[in-house]
Short mmCIF file of C-alpha atoms in Angstrom, two decimals:
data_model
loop_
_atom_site.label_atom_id
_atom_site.label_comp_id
_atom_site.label_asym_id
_atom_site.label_seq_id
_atom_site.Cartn_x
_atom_site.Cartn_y
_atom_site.Cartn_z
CA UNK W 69 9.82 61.01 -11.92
CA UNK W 70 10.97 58.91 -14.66
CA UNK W 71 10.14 55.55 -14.35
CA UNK W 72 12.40 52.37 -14.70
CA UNK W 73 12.04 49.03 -16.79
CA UNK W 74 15.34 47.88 -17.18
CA UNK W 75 16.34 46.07 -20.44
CA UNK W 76 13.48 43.97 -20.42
CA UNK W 77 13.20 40.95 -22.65
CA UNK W 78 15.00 42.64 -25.57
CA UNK W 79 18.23 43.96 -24.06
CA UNK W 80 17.82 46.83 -25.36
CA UNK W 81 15.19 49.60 -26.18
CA UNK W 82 11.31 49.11 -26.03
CA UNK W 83 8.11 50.49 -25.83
CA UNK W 84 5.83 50.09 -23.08
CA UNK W 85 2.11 50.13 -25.58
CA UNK W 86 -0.70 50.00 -22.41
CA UNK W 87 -0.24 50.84 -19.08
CA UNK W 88 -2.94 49.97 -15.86
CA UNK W 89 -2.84 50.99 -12.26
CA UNK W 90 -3.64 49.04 -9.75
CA UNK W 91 -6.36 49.19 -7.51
CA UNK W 92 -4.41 50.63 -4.32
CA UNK W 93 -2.52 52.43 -6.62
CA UNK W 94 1.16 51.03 -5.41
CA UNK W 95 1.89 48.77 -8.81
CA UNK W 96 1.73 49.57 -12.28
CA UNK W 97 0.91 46.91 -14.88
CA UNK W 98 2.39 47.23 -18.87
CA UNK W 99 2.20 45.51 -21.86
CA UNK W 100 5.26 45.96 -24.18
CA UNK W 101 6.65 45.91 -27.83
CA UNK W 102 8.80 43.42 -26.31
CA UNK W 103 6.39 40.94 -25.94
CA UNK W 104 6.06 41.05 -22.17
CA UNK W 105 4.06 41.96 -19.39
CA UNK W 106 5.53 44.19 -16.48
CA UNK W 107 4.50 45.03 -12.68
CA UNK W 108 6.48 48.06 -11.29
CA UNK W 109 6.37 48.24 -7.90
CA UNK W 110 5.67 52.39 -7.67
CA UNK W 111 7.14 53.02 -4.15
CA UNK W 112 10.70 50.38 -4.28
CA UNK W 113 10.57 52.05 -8.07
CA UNK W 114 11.53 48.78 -9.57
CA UNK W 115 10.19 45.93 -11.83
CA UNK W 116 8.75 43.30 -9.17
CA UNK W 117 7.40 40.73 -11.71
CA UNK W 118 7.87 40.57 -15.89
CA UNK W 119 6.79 37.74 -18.06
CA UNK W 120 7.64 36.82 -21.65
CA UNK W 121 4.06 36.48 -22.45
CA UNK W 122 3.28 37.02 -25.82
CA UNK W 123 4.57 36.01 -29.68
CA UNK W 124 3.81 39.70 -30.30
CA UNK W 125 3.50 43.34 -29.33
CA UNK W 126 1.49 43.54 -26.02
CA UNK W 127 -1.05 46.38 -26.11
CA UNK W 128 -3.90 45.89 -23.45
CA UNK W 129 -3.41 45.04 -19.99
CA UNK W 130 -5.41 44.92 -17.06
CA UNK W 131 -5.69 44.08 -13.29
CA UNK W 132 -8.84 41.44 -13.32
CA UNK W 133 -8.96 41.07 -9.31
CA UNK W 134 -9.48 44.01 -5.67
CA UNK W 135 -6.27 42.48 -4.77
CA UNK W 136 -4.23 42.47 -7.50
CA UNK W 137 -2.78 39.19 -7.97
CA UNK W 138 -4.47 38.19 -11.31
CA UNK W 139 -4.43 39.99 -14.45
CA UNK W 140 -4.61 39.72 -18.46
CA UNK W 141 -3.07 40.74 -21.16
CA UNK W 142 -4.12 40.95 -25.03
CA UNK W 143 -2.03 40.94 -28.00
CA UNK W 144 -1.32 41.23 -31.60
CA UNK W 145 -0.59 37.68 -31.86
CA UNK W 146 -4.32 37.03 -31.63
CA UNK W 147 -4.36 36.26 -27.85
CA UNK W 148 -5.72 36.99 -24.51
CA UNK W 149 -4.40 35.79 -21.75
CA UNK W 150 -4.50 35.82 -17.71
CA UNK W 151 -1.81 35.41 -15.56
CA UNK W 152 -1.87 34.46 -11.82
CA UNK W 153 0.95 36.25 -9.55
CA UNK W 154 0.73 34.29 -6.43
#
């Protein structure tokens, strides 16, 4: 099932560089050549949460909490950062 993203940031094609799962397995987390992060939400099969987060590509993300809510993201602008969804 393909998954997806919409537009995104760049209105237009991107790449999605890292990919995480979360721990119940119902969101997926992705860093992006647009500079963003993304949270899909697996079972409505649409992007729930996207930030512009970055000054560069976004290749690393994780989940950094059991319930989800907090995660980072590292890029090539030289920068780690964590985000809070709540």
């Amino acid at each position: 099932m393909p998954l997806d993203f919409g537009e995104g940031f760049s209105e237009g094609a991107f790449g999605l560089w890292a990919i995480n799962f979360s721990h119940d397995g119902k969101y997926i987390l992705a860093g992006s050549s647009d500079y963003a992060t993304y949270v899909y939400d697996i079972e409505a099969q649409r992007v729930v949460s996207r930030a512009h987060a970055h000054k560069d590509d976004v290749n690393s993300v994780c989940f950094a909490d059991d319930n989800d809510q907090v995660y980072l993201s590292g890029s090539d602008d030289c920068m780690i950062k964590v985000w809070d969804r709540r």
